[in-house]
Short mmCIF file of C-alpha atoms and ligand atoms in Angstrom, two decimals:
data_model
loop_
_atom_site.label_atom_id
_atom_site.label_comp_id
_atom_site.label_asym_id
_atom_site.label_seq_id
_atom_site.Cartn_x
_atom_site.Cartn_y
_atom_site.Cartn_z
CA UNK T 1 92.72 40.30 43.52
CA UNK T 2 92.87 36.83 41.97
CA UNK T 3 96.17 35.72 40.55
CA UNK T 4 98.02 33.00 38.89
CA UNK T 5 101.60 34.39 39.12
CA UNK T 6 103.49 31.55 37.26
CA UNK T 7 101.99 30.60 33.71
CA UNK T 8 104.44 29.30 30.58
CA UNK T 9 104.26 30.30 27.58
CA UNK T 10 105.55 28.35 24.38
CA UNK T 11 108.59 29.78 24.57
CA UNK T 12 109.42 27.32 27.63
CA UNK T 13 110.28 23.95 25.91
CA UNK T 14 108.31 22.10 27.77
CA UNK T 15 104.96 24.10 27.41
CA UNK T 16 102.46 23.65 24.83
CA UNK T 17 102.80 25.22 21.67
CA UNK T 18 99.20 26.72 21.87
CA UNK T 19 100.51 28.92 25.25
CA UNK T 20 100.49 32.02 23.26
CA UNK T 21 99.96 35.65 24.18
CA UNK T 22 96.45 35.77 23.12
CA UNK T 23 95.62 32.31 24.55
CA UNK T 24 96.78 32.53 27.69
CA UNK T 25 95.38 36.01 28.40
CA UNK T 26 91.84 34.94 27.24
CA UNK T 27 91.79 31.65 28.90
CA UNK T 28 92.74 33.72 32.05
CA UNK T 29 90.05 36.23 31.51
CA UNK T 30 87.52 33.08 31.09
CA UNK T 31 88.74 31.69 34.54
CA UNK T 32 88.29 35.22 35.95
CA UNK T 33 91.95 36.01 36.75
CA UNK T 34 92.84 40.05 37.40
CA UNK T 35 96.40 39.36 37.97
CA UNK T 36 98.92 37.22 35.65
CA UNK T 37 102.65 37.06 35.08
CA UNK T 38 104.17 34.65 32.09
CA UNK T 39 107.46 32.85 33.68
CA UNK T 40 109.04 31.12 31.25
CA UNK T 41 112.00 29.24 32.14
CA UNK T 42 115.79 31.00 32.13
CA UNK T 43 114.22 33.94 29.83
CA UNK T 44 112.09 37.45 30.16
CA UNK T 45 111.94 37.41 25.74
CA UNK T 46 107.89 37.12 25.39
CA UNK T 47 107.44 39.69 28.38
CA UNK T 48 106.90 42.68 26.72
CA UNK T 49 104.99 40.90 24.32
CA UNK T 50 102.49 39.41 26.81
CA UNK T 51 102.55 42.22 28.82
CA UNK T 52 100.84 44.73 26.32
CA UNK T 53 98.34 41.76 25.03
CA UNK T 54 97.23 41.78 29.24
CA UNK T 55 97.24 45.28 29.57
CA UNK T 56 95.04 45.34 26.39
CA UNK T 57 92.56 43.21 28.00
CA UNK T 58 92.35 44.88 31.08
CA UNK T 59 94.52 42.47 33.11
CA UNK T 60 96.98 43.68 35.80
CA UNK T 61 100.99 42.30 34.75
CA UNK T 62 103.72 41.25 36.78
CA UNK T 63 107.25 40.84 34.91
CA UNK T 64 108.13 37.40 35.19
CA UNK T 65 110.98 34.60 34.72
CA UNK T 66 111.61 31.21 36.23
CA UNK T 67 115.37 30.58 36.75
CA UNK T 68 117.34 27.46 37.23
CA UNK T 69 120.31 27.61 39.27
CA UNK T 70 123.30 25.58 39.81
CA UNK T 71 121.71 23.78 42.60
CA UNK T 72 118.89 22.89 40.05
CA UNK T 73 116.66 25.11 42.34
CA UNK T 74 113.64 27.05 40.98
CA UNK T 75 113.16 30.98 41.81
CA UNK T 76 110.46 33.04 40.34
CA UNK T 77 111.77 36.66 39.69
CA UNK T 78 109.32 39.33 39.45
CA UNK T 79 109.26 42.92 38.27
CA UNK T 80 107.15 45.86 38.80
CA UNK T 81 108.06 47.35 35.81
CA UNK T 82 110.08 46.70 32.58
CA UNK T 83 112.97 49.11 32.91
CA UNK T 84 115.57 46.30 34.22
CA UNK T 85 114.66 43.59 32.10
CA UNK T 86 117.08 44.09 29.02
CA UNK T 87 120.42 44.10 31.80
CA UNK T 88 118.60 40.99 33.61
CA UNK T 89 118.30 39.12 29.60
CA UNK T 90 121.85 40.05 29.43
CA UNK T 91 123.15 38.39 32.65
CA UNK T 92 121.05 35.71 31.71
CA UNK T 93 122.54 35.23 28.66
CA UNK T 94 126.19 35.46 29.26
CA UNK T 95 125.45 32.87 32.42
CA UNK T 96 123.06 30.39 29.99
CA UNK T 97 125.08 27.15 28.68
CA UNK T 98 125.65 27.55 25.12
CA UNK T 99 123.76 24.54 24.02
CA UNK T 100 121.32 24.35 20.99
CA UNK T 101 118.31 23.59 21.83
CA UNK T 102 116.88 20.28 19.83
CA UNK T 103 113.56 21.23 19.57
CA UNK T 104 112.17 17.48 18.81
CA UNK T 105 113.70 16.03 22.13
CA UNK T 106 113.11 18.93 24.78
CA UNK T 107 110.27 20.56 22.39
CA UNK T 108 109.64 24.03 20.81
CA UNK T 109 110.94 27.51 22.25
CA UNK T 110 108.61 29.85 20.26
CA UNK T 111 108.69 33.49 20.51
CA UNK T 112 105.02 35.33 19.58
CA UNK T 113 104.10 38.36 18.54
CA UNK T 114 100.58 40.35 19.70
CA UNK T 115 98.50 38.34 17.21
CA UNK T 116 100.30 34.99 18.40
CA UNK T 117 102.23 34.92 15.18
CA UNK T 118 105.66 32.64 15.28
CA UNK T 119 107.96 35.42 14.64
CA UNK T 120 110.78 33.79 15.96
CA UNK T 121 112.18 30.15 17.68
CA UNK T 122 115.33 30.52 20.11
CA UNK T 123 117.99 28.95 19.62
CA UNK T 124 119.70 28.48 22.60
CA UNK T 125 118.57 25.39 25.07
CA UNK T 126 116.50 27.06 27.92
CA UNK T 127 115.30 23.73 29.88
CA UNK T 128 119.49 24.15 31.51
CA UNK T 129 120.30 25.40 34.62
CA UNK T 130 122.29 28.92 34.26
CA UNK T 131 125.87 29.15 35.86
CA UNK T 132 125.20 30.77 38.95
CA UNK T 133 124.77 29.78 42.56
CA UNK T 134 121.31 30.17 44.31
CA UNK T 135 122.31 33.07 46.73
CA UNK T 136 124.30 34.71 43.78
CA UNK T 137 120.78 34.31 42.15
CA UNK T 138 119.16 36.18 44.44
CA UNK T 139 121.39 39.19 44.67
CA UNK T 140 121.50 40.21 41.06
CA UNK T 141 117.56 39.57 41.08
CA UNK T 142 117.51 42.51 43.84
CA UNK T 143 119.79 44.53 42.41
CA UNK T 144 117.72 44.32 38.89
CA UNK T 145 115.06 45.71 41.81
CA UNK T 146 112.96 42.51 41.28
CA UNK T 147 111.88 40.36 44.21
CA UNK T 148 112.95 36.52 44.32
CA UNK T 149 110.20 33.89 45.47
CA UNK T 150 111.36 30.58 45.59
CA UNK T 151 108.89 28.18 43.22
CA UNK T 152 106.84 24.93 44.12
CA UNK T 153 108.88 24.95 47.51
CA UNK T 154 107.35 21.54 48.33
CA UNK T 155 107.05 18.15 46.58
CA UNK T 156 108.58 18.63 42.85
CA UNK T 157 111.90 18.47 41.07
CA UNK T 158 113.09 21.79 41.38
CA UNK T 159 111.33 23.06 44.09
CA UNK T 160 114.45 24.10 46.73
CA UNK T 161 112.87 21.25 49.27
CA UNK T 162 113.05 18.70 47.03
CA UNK T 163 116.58 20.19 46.02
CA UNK T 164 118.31 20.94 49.04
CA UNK T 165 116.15 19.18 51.79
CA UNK T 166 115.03 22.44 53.73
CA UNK T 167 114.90 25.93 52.90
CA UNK T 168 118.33 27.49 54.62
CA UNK T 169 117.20 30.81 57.02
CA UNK T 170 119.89 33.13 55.60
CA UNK T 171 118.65 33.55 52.19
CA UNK T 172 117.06 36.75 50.91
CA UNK T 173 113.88 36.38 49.78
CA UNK T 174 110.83 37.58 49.18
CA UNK T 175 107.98 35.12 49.07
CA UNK T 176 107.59 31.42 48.37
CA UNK T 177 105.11 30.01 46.32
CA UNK T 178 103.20 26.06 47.18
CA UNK T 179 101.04 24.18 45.02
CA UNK T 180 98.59 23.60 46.94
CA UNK T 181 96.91 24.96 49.68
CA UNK T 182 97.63 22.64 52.57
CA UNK T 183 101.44 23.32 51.91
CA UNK T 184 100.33 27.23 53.38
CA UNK T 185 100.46 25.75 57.10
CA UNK T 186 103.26 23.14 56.25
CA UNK T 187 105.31 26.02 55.50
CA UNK T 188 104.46 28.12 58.51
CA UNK T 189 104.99 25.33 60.97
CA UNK T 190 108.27 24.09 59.49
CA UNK T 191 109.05 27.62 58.59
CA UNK T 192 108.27 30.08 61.57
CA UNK T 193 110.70 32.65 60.85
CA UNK T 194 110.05 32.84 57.39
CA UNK T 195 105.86 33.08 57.96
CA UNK T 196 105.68 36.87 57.42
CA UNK T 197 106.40 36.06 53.99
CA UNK T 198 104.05 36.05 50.92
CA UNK T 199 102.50 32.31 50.21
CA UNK T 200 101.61 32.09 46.60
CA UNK T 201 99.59 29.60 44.83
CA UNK T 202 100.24 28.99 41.79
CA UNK T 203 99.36 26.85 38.94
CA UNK T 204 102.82 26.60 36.99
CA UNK T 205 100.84 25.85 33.31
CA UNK T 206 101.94 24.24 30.56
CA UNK T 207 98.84 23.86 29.21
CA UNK T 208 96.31 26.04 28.57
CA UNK T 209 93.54 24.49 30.59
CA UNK T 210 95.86 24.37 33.75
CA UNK T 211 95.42 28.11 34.38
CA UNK T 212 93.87 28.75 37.51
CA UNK T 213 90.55 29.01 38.21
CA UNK T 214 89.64 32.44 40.00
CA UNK T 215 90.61 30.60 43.57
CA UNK T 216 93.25 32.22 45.06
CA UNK T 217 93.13 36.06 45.78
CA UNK T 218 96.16 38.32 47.48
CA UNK T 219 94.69 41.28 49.40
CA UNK T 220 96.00 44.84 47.88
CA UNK T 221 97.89 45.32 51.53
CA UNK T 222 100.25 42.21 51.23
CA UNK T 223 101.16 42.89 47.44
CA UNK T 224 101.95 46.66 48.61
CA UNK T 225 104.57 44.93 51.24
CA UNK T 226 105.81 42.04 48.66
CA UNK T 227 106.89 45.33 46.40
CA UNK T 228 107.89 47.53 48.81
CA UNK T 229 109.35 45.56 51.48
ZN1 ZN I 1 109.63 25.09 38.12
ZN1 ZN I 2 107.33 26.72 36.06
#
């Protein structure tokens, strides 16, 4: 099944203001994509949004959010369903630094509706990190029954690497995700005990034409153990 599993929409600051619901779900039907998830950073507001506009054109959707933690380290949380997401907003919320966000330095935070209508711009700054440790992180992302996959592992601001110079063994995770393909056996050989785990590639877009081409497929098996395990 081919997948891009980390796509922004214009509600991250820092994406393009044409990365709307309709947009990105027909530029990822163009590419030939059967699998998307939205992760915009430090909120899960456009999900249901996108979700139905994927559904609607016969694409499979994975609940998605990029978070920043203390350590300035980015995790992809995923969900099989929507049924936790209004508790996770809410933890997100009360743990998000009460900043406005200037939308002329940092750039636009819109909020779409199903015919990519501007129905809404939020207010609060999400480019921040939220108040709350990596491991702590984690935990409520499993208890909101979602599973944690640390992003761009290798190479990038914000990729836990780059962050805290190695991944540490203990943490609880689920799957990592590389930019590139090479960074697959990187991870295995500086990684051994953590090689069971899912290896995503993913194209992290903030513009439209940076969706992924139909490239990288996960077998039906592996994305059975990523949500069961
Ligand atoms: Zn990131
Ligand atoms: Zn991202």
């Amino acid at each position: 099944m081919y997948y891009d599993l980390h796509i922004h929409s214009g509600l991250s600051p820092c994406a393009d203001d044409d990365m709307s619901p309709q947009n990105i779900v027909q530029m990822a039907k163009i590419k030939g994509l059967q699998m998307i998830s939205v992760c915009d950073h430090n909120s899960l507001k456009q999900q249901s949004v996108i979700a139905e506009v994927a559904k609607e054109h016969g694409l499979d959707y994975v609940y998605g959010i990029e978070i920043q933690t203390k350590e300035e380290v980015h995790v992809l949380a995923y969900f099989k369903d929507d049924h936790d997401l209004p508790l996770m907003q809410q933890w997100i919320t009360h743990n998000q630094m009460k900043v406005v966000n200037r939308a002329n330095f940092f750039g636009h935070q819109y909020l779409f509706d199903q015919h990519d209508q501007i129905v809404e711009e939020e207010k609060l700054a999400l480019i921040f990190s939220l108040n709350v440790s990596l491991e702590e992180c984690l935990h409520v992302i499993h208890n909101h029954h979602g599973k944690a996959v640390l992003a761009h592992i290798y190479g990038r601001k914000n990729g836990i690497v780059y962050q805290l110079g190695f991944i540490p063994e203990h943490l609880s995770i689920d799957g990592v995700e590389v930019s590139h393909e090479d960074d697959i056996q990187r991870f295995i050989d500086e990684y051994p005990c953590l090689s069971e785990l899912p290896c995503f590639i993913n194209s992290d877009a903030h513009h439209l034409s940076d969706i992924h081409e139909a490239s990288f497929a996960i077998n039906p098996k592996t994305l059975t153990r990523f949500w069961s395990n």
